[in-house]
Coordinates of C-alpha atoms and ligand atoms in Angstrom, one line a residue:
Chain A
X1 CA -141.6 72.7 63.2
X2 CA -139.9 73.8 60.0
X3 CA -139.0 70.7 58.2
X4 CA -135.5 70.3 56.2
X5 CA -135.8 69.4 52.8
X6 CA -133.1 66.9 51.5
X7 CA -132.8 65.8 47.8
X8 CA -131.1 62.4 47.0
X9 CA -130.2 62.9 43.7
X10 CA -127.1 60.9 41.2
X11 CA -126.4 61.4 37.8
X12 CA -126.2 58.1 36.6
X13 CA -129.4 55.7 37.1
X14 CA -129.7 53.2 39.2
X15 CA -126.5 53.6 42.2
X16 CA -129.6 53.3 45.1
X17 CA -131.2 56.6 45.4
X18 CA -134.9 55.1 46.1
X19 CA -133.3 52.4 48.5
X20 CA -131.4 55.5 50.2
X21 CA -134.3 57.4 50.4
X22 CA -137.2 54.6 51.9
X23 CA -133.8 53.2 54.8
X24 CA -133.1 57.1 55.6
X25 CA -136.8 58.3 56.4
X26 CA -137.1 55.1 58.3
X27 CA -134.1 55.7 60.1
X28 CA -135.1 59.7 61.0
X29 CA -138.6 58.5 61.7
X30 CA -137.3 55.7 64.2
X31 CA -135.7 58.5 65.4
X32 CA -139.0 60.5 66.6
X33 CA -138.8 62.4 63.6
X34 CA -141.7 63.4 61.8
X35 CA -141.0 62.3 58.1
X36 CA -142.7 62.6 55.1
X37 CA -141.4 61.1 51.2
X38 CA -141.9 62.2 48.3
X39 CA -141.0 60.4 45.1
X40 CA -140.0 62.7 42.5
X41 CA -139.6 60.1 40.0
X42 CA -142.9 60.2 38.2
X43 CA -143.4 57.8 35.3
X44 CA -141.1 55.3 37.2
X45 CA -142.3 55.6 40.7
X46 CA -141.4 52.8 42.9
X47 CA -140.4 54.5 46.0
X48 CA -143.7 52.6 47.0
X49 CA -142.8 49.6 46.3
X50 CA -139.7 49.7 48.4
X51 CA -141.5 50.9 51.2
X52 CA -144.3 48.5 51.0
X53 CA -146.7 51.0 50.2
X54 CA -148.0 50.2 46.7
X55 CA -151.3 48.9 47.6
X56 CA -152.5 51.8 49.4
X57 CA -151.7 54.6 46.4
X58 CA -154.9 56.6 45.7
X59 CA -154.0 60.2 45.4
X60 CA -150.4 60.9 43.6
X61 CA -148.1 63.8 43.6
X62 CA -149.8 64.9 40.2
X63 CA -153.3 64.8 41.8
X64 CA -152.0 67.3 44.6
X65 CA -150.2 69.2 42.0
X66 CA -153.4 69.5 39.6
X67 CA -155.8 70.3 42.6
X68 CA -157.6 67.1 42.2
X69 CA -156.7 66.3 46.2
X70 CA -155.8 67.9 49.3
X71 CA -151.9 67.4 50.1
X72 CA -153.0 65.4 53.1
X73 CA -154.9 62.7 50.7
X74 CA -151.8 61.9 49.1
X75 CA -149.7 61.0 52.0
X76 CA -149.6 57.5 52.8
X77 CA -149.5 57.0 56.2
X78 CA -146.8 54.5 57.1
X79 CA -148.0 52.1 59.9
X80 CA -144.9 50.6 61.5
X81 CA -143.7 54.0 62.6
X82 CA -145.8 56.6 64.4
X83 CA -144.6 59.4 61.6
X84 CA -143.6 58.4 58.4
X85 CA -145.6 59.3 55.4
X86 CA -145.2 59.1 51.7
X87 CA -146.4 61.5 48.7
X88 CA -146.0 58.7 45.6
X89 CA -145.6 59.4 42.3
X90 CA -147.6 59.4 39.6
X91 CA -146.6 56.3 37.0
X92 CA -149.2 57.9 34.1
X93 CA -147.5 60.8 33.5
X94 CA -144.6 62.4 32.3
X95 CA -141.8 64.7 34.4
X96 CA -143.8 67.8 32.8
X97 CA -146.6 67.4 34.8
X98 CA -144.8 68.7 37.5
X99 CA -142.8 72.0 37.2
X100 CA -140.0 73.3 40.0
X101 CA -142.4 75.7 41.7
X102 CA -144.7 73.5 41.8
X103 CA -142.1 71.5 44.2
X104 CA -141.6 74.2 46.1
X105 CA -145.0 75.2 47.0
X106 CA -146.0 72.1 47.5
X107 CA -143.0 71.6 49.7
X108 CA -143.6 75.0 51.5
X109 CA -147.0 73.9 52.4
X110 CA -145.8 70.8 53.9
X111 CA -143.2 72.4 56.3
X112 CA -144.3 73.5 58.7
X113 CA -145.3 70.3 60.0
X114 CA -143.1 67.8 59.9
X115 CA -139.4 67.6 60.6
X116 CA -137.8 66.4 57.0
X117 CA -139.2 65.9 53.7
X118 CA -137.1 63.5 51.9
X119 CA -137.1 63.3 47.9
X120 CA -136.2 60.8 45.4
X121 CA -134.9 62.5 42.8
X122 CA -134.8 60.6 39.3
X123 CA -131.7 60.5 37.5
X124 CA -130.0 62.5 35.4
X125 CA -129.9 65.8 34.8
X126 CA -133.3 67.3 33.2
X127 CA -136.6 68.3 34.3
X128 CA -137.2 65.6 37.1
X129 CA -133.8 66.3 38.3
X130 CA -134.8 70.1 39.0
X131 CA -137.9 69.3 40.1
X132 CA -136.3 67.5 42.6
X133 CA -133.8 69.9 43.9
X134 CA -135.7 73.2 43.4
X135 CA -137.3 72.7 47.1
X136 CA -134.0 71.5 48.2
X137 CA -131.8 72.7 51.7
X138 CA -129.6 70.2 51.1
X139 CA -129.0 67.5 48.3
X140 CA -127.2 64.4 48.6
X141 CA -125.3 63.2 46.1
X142 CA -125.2 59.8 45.2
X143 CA -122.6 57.7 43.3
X144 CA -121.2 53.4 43.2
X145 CA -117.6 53.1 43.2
X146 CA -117.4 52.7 39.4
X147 CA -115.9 54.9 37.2
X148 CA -118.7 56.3 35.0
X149 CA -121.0 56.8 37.6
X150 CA -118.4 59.2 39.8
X151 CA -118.1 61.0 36.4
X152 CA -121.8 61.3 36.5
X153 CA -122.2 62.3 39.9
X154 CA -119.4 65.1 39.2
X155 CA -121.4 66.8 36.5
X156 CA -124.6 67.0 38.8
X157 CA -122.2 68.0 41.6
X158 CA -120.9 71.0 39.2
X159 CA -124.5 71.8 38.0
X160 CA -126.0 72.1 41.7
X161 CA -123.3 74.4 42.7
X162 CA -124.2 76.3 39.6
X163 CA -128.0 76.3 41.0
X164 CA -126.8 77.4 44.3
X165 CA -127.9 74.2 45.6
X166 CA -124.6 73.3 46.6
X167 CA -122.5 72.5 48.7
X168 CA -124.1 69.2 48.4
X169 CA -122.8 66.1 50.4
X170 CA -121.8 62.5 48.9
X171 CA -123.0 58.7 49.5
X172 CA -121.0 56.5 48.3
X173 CA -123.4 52.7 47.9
X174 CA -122.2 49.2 47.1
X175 CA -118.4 49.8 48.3
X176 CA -117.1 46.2 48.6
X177 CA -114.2 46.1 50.7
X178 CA -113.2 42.9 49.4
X179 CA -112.2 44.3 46.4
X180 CA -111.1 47.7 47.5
X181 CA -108.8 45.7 48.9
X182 CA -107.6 43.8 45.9
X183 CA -107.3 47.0 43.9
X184 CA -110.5 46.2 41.7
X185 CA -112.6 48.5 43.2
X186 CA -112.4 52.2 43.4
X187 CA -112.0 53.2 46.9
X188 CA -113.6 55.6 49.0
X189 CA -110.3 57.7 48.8
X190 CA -110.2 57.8 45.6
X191 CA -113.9 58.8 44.7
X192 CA -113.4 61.5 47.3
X193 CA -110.2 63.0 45.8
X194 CA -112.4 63.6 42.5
X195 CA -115.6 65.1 44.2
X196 CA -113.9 66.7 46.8
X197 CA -117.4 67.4 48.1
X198 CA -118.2 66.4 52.4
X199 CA -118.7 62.9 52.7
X200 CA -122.3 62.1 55.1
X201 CA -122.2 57.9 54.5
X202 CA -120.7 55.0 52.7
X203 CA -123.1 52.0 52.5
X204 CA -121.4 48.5 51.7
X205 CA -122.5 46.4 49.1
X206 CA -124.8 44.2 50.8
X207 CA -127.5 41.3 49.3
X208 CA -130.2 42.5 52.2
X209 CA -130.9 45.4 50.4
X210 CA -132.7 43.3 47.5
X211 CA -134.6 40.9 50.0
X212 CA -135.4 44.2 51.8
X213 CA -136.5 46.1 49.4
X214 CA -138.7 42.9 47.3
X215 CA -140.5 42.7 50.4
X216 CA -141.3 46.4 51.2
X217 CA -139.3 46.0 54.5
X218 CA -136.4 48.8 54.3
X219 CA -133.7 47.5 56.2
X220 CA -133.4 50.5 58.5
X221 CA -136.2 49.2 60.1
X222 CA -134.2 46.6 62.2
X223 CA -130.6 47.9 61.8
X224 CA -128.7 44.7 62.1
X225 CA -127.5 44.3 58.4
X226 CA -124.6 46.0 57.5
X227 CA -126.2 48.6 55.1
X228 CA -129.1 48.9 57.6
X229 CA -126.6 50.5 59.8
X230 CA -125.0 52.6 57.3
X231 CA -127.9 54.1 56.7
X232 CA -129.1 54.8 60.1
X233 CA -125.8 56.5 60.3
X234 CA -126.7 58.7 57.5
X235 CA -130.1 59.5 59.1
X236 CA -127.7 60.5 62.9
X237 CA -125.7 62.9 60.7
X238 CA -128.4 64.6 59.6
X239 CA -129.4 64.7 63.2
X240 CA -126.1 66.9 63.5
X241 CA -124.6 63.6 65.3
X242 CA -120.5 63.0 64.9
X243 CA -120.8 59.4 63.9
X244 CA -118.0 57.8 63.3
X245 CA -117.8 56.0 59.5
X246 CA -117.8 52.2 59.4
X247 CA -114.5 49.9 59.1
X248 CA -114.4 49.4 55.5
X249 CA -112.9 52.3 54.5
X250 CA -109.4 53.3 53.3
X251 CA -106.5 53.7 56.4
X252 CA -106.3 57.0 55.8
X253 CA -109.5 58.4 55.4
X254 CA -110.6 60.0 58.5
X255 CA -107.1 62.0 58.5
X256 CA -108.3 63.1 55.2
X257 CA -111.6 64.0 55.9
X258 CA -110.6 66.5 59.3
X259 CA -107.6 68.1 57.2
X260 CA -109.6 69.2 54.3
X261 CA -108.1 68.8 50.3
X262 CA -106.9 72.2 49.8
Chain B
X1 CA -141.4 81.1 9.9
X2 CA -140.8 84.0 11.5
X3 CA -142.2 86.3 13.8
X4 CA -141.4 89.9 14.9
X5 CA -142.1 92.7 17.9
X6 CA -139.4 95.5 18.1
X7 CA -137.6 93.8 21.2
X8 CA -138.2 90.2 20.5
X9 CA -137.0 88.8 17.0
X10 CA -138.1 84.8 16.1
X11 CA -136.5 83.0 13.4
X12 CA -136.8 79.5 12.7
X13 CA -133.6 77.3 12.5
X14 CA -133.6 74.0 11.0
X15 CA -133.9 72.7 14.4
X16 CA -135.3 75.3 16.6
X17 CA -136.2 78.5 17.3
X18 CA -133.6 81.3 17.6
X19 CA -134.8 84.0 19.7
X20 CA -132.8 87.7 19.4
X21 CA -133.4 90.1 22.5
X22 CA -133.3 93.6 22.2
X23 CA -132.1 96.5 24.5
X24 CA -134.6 96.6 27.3
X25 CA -134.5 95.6 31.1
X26 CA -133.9 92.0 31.5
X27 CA -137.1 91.5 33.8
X28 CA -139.3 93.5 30.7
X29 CA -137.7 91.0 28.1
X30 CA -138.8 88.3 30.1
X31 CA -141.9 89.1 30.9
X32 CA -142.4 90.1 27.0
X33 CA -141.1 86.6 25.4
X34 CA -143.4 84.8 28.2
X35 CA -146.9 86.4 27.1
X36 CA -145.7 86.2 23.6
X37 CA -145.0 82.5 24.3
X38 CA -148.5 81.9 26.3
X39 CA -150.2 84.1 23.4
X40 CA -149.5 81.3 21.0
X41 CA -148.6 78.3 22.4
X42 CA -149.3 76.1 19.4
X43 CA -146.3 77.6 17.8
X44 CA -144.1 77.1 20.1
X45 CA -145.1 74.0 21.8
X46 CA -142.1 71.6 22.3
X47 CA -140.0 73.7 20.5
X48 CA -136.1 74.0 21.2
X49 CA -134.8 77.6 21.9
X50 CA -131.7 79.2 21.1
X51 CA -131.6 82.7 22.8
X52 CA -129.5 85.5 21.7
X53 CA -129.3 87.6 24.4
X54 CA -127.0 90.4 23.4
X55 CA -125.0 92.4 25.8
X56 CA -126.9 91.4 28.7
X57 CA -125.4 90.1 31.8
X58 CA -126.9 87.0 33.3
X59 CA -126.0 85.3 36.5
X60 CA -127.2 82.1 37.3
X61 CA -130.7 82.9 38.8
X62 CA -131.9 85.5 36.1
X63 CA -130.9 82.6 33.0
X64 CA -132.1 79.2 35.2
X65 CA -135.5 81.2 36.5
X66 CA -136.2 81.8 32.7
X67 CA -135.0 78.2 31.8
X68 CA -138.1 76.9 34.3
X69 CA -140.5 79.3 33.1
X70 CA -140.0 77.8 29.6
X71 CA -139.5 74.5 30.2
X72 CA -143.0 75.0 32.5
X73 CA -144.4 75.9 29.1
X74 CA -143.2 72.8 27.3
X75 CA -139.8 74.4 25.7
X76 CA -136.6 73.8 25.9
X77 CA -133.7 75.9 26.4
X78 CA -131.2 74.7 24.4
X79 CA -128.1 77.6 24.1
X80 CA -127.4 80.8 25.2
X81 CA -125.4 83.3 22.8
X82 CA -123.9 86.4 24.1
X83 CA -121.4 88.4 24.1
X84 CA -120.8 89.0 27.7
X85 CA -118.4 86.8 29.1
X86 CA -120.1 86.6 32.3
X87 CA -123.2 85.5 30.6
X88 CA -121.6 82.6 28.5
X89 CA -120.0 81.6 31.8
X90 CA -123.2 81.5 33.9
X91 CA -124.9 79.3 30.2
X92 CA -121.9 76.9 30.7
X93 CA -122.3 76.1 34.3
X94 CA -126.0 75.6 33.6
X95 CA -124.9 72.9 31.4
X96 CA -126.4 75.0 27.9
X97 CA -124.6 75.7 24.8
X98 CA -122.9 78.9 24.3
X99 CA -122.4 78.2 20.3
X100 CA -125.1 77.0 17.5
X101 CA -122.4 74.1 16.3
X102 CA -119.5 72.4 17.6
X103 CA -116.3 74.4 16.4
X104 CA -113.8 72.7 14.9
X105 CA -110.6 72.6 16.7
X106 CA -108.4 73.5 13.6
X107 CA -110.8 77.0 13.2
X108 CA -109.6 80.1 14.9
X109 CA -111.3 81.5 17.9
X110 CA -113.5 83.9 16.6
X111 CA -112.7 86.9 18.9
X112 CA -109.4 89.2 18.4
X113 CA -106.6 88.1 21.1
X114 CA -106.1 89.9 23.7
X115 CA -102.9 91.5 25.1
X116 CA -100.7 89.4 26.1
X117 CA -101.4 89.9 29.8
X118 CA -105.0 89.5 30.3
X119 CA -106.0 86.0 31.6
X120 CA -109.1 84.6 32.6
X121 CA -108.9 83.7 36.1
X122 CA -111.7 80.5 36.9
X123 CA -111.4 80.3 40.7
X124 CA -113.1 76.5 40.5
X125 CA -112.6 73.5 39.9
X126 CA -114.0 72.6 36.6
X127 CA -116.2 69.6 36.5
X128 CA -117.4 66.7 34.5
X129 CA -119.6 68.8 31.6
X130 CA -118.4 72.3 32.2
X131 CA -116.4 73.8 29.4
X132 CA -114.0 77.1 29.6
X133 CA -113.0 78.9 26.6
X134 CA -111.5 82.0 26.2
X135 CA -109.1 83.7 23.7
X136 CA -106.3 84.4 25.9
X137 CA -104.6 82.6 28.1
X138 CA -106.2 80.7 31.2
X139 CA -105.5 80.2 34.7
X140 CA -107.8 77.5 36.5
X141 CA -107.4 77.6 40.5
X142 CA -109.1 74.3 41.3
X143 CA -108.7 70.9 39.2
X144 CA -109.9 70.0 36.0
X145 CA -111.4 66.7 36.5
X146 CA -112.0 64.3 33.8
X147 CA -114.9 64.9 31.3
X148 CA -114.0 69.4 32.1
X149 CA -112.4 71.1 29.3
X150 CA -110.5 74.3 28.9
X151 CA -109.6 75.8 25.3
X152 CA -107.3 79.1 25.7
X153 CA -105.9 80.8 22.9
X154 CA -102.9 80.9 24.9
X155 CA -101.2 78.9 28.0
X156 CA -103.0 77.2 30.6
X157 CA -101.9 77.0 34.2
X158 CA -103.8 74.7 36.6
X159 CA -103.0 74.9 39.9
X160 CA -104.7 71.8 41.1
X161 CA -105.2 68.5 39.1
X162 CA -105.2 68.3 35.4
X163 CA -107.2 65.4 34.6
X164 CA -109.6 66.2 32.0
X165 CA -108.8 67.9 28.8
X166 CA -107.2 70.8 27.9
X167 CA -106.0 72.8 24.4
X168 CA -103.7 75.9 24.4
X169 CA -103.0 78.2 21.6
X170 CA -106.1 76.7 20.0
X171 CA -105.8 79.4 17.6
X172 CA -102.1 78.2 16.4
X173 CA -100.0 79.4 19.3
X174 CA -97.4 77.0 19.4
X175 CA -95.4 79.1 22.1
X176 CA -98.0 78.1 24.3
X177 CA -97.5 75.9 27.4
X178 CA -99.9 74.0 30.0
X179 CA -98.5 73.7 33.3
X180 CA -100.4 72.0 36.3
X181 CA -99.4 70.8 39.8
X182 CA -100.5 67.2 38.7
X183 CA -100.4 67.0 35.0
X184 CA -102.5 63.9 34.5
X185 CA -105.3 65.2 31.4
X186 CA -107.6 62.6 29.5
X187 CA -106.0 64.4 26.1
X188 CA -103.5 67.5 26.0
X189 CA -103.2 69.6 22.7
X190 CA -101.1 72.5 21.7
X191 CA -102.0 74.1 18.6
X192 CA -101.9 71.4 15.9
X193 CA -100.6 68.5 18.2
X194 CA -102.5 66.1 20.6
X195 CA -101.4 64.0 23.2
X196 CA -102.9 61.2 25.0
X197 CA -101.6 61.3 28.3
X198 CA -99.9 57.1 29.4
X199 CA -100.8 56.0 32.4
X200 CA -99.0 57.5 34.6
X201 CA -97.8 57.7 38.8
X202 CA -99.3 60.7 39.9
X203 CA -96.7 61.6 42.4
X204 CA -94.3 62.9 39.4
X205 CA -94.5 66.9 41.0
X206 CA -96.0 69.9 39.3
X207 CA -95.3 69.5 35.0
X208 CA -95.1 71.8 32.1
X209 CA -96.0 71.0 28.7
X210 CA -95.0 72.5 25.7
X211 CA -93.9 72.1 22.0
X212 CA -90.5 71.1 21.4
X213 CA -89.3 70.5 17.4
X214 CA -93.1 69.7 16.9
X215 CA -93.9 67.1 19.7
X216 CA -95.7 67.6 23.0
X217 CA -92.9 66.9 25.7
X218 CA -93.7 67.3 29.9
X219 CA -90.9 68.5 31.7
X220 CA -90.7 69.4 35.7
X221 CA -92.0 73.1 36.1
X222 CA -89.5 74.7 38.4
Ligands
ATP1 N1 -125.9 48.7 49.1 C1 -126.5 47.8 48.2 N2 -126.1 46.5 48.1 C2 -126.7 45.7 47.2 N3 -127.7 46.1 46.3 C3 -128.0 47.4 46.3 C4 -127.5 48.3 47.3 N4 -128.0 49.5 47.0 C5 -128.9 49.4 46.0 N5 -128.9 48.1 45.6 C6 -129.7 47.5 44.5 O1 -129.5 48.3 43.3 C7 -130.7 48.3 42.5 C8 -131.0 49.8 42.2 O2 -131.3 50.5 43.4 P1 -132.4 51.7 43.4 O3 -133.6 51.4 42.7 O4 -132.4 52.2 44.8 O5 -131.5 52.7 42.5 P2 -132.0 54.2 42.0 O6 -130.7 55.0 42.0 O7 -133.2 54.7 42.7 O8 -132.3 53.8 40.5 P3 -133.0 54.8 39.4 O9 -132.0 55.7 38.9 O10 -133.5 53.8 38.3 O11 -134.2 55.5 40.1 C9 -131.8 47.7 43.3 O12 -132.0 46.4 42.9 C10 -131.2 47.7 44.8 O13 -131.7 46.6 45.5
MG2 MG1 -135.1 55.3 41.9

């Protein structure tokens, strides 16, 4: 095994990175993969918490980082799947506790066995953002259908080709189709003619995603909501799957998305 | 405060450090400002750094791998200034500064212009954050989305979308014009004059802007 290391990462705060990353992990590791989580946002962890996990924190990404643990202390085994494991973050301490090589070391160590390694990238664009993508193979990009937040997620989009972390690939969360349709919405078209980056899911706005994620149940974990399924989709297109996108999108877009922009 | 080896000068600014490199290999400089960072790390602790790096090209991994090892020790890289254009470029895309203070758009560029006939070719698009200036004039294959800006000393030619904002002949040129296959910018200046682009269809065909009696008018570029 040589796991892939992918980097959910946005700009702007608060568009669904840590529900992204708790519903895809579940969704690889109902898949057979061997997963393992690591929340990158230290000082504000809660990747935990949306997993369910909180209670069983002993050892944090900090502890690992300062030697006070072995790596395989910290990771939180996840019961309801055979392979699912999380690294949380520390909520005592500040981004420079952890530096980029410090990422990818620990990340190197963790490779070679499991299949991914999934991180929760805070937002914005300093240290925690670079600690989040140094270990990176492939960052997703994150961004709502809103204005200032596709702004955002241009600028990080700019600054990880400038890392050579790109090309990185877009989610686009709470699309409501509803008002797509109505005009009040900007549509998937039209946040894709900005960011001309590759499209890998659209999740639709969806009031499951709260209950889920208060009770530490990601949705993935049953598939039958709406944005459950959106992100299992995610999860088979990381698989290398051709999964067709869901219905809410514009007319036009799968046209768009074979012929390319340029 | 101020402290000095032969290749490494410190000066303290009234909100930083600035750092002047001298002529050495990059990797020796590096290595150098690093020990004399760990040597006394009280000094610099949580300081901002402003580094002068001379003549030296940088490309993206040489300048961010430096930007880690500081920020590992607690300081922040805060601008860049150089005088290789490759260098400023590579500090630009890494989201620094390239300039101790904002210039002020009436004030000159400080560089001589060049011939007529050397542009600076950007083969991207230019992105939320990223900022292009150059003396001369500009030619941007890729868009300029909103929140990217491009100040030439002469004409700019987009070929891609112009949404974000541009300013030719930023240095007074008021033969200069900005063309684009969709001219749609956030604000448009040449020389003294600004316009805020209306809202507007976006299917009007590839524009050029230019100065006509003293007012920013778009016309069809055929
Ligand atoms: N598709 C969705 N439908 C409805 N609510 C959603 C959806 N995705 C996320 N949310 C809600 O949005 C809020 C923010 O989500 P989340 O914490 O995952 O964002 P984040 O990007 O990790 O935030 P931060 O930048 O603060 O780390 C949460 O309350 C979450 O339940
Ligand atoms: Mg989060």
């Amino acid at each position: 095994m040589t796991a892939k290391v992918v980097t959910i990462t946005s700009g702007k705060g608060g568009v669904g990175k840590t529900t992204a990353v708790a519903n895809i992990a579940v969704a690889l590791a109902s898949r057979g993969q061997k997963v393992v989580c690591i929340d990158g946002d230290i000082g504000l962890r809660n990747l935990d918490v949306v997993m369910g996990l909180e209670n069983r924190i002993v050892y944090d990404l900090v502890d690992v980082v300062e030697g006070r643990c072995r790596l395989r202390q910290a990771m939180i085994h996840d019961k309801r799947l055979p392979e699912l494991y999380l690294i949380p973050a520390a909520q005592t301490r500040d981004k420079s506790a952890v530096s980029p090589s410090d990422m990818v070391r620990l990340c190197d160590e963790l490779r070679p066995d499991c299949d991914w390694i999934v991180i929760d990238s805070p937002a914005g664009i300093e240290r925690g953002f670079r600690n989040a993508i140094a270990p990176a193979d492939k960052v997703l990009v994150m961004t709502n259908p809103e204005v200032s937040a596709v702004r955002d997620a241009d600028r990080v989009v700019g600054l990880l080709d400038a890392e050579e972390k790109g090309p990185a690939s877009l989610i686009i969360n709470r699309i409501n189709p509803a008002m797509v349709k109505r005009g009040d919405m900007l549509s998937v078209e039209d946040v894709l003619d900005l960011l001309a980056i590759e499209l890998i899911g659209i999740v639709p706005e969806d009031e499951n995603v709260l209950v889920a994620s208060n009770r530490g149940t990601p949705l993935a974990l049953d598939g039958k909501s709406r944005a459950g399924l959106a992100f299992q989709n995610i999860a088979r297109r990381l698989l290398g799957e051709t999964v067709p996108f869901l219905d809410f999108e514009a007319p036009n877009l799968l046209q768009r998305l074979f012929t390319g922009r340029k | 405060m101020s402290a000095t080896s032969a290749l490494i000068q410190i000066k303290g600014l009234r909100d930083g450090l600035l750092v002047t490199l001298g002529d050495a290999p990059w990797a020796e400089l590096q290595d150098l400002l690093i020990r004399h960072i760990d040597e006394q790390p009280a000094f610099f602790q949580g300081a901002r750094l402003v580094l002068d790096v001379g003549t030296h090209a940088l490309r993206v991994a040489e300048l961010s791998s430096l930007r880690d090892l500081l920020s590992e020790r607690g300081l922040a890289l805060w601008a860049v200034l150089s005088e290789s254009p490759l260098t400023e470029q590579t500090a630009q895309n890494l989201g620094l500064a390239t300039r101790l203070s904002k210039p002020r758009p009436a004030e000159p560029p400080p560089a001589e212009l060049p011939p007529e006939n050397m542009a600076l070719w950007v083969r991207q698009t230019i992105r939320s954050g990223m900022r292009i200036e150059f003396p001369g004039p500009v030619v941007v294959f890729g868009d300029v989305n909103p929140g990217g800006e491009v100040i030439a000393g002469g004409s700019v030619i987009v070929w891609g979308r112009l949404r974000g904002v541009v300013h030719a002949g930023a240095a007074g040129d008021e033969q200069a014009v900005v063309c684009a296959l969709e001219l749609a910018p956030t604000q448009l200046r040449i020389a003294g004059e600004i316009a805020v682009s209306p809202q507007k269809k976006s299917d009007s065909g590839p524009e050029v802007a230019c100065l006509k009696e003293g007012r920013l008018v778009a016309e069809p570029w055929q």
